[in-house]
Amino acid sequence: MKHETQGQDGAESARRLSRRSLLKLAGGGAGLLALAGSGAITWRAVDNGVFAEGSGPAYEPWNLPVPTGRADLVRAAILAANAHNTQPWIFRVAESYIDLFADPTRTIGTIDPLLREQQLSLGCALENLLIAAPALGLHAAAELAPDPNDRGHIAHIELREASREASALYDAIPLRHTDRAAYRTDRAVPRETLDRYRRAAEDHGVSLVWLSDPEARHAFSDATVRATEAIIADPDQAADDYRWYRADWQEIQTLRDGVTIDASGQPALIRGAAKILPTTQQQNHDGWLRGTRDTQVSTAAAFGALVVADGNDLADRVSAGRAYQRLHLRAIGDGLAMQPLCQVLERADREESTGIGEDFSRELAGLFPGQGRAIMTFRIGYPTVAAPPSPRRAVEKVLI
């Protein structure tokens, strides 16, 4: 799942300037600073939010209030990790229950043809909601996939009064952001921490497999880079990925979704330049490939995979999303960063949905032999910078 999501989650990596574009920007005898002195360039920089990273109405939902009503559970839910930051959720709120539905209009098309990433995203939102309930003085019990005839009805959550309880996980909700930047290469994640996360995933009926030895890490890294190349070379997947990219400041504030430059993991100079000069789909994808190859897979302390018995079962997918969200919130408390890296899965889904081959499907099975079906993969490590937030739609936009 490309998350927040990705953004990667392939598209969750934001548009980057090609090396040629950067040379054109910084060269020509003027340089970036000289361009910044130009009135036109300065105005475009201001208009496109170069100096206002993570601000404006699109980012207000991250100021999570002390919960006072049922809608505040939804305010926590919408801050969940989700693929390409599509925010594919709808909520129906009543005094004694909340229903969670998939929004069929907010999909990633050929990037997610089997809706695996959408349903994982909805599981992440559900977990945030359940974590928020005790802070409001409620006990919440979720029934997954309550209607076998409606795969869009993700969960029915019964609410009843209980004592208010503080929670470190709830406090971490507004602090959790997908981190696409480099991770520290001089510090490994302790084995006991990885083991603790593995046991936590099992609480949701999901297996967490760590790829931490050099051979497994190399195999996953290589497959991820090749899958990224395959997505870029696939016209339909490339277009569907790019559709969720948001470059213009006003567009971000209006749509309040998608993957932004600020969340790309690139250095500040590159992000600022990319906001000033428009880039093409190919330049965006070239930057995504470079970031995947040169930063994301190369600096990960370890790679993780959430594995279930049946990769097509709705309840399994939602449970895996719940597990990922809780793991990421735990990671915040441990000073760790996480990012979904699901390109291999996205190509495997593409193969299954079209019959174009089984190259990545076989490769995925080879990475986790005899361990079930991997349905989400991610990297973990210690951060080098603070990850910025992604835009979020207002809670009123997701209620029915």
PDB file of C-alpha atoms in Angstrom, residues 349-358:
ATOM      1  CA  ASP A 349      -2.401  -7.569  -8.694  1.00  0.00           C
ATOM      2  CA  ARG A 350      -2.086  -6.205 -12.216  1.00  0.00           C
ATOM      3  CA  GLU A 351      -0.953  -9.610 -13.460  1.00  0.00           C
ATOM      4  CA  GLU A 352      -3.830 -11.369 -11.732  1.00  0.00           C
ATOM      5  CA  SER A 353      -6.456  -8.932 -12.992  1.00  0.00           C
ATOM      6  CA  THR A 354      -5.304  -8.954 -16.622  1.00  0.00           C
ATOM      7  CA  GLY A 355      -3.608 -12.320 -17.158  1.00  0.00           C
ATOM      8  CA  ILE A 356      -0.492 -10.589 -18.552  1.00  0.00           C
ATOM      9  CA  GLY A 357       1.858 -13.013 -16.783  1.00  0.00           C
ATOM     10  CA  GLU A 358       2.946 -14.137 -13.337  1.00  0.00           C
TER      11      GLU A 358
END
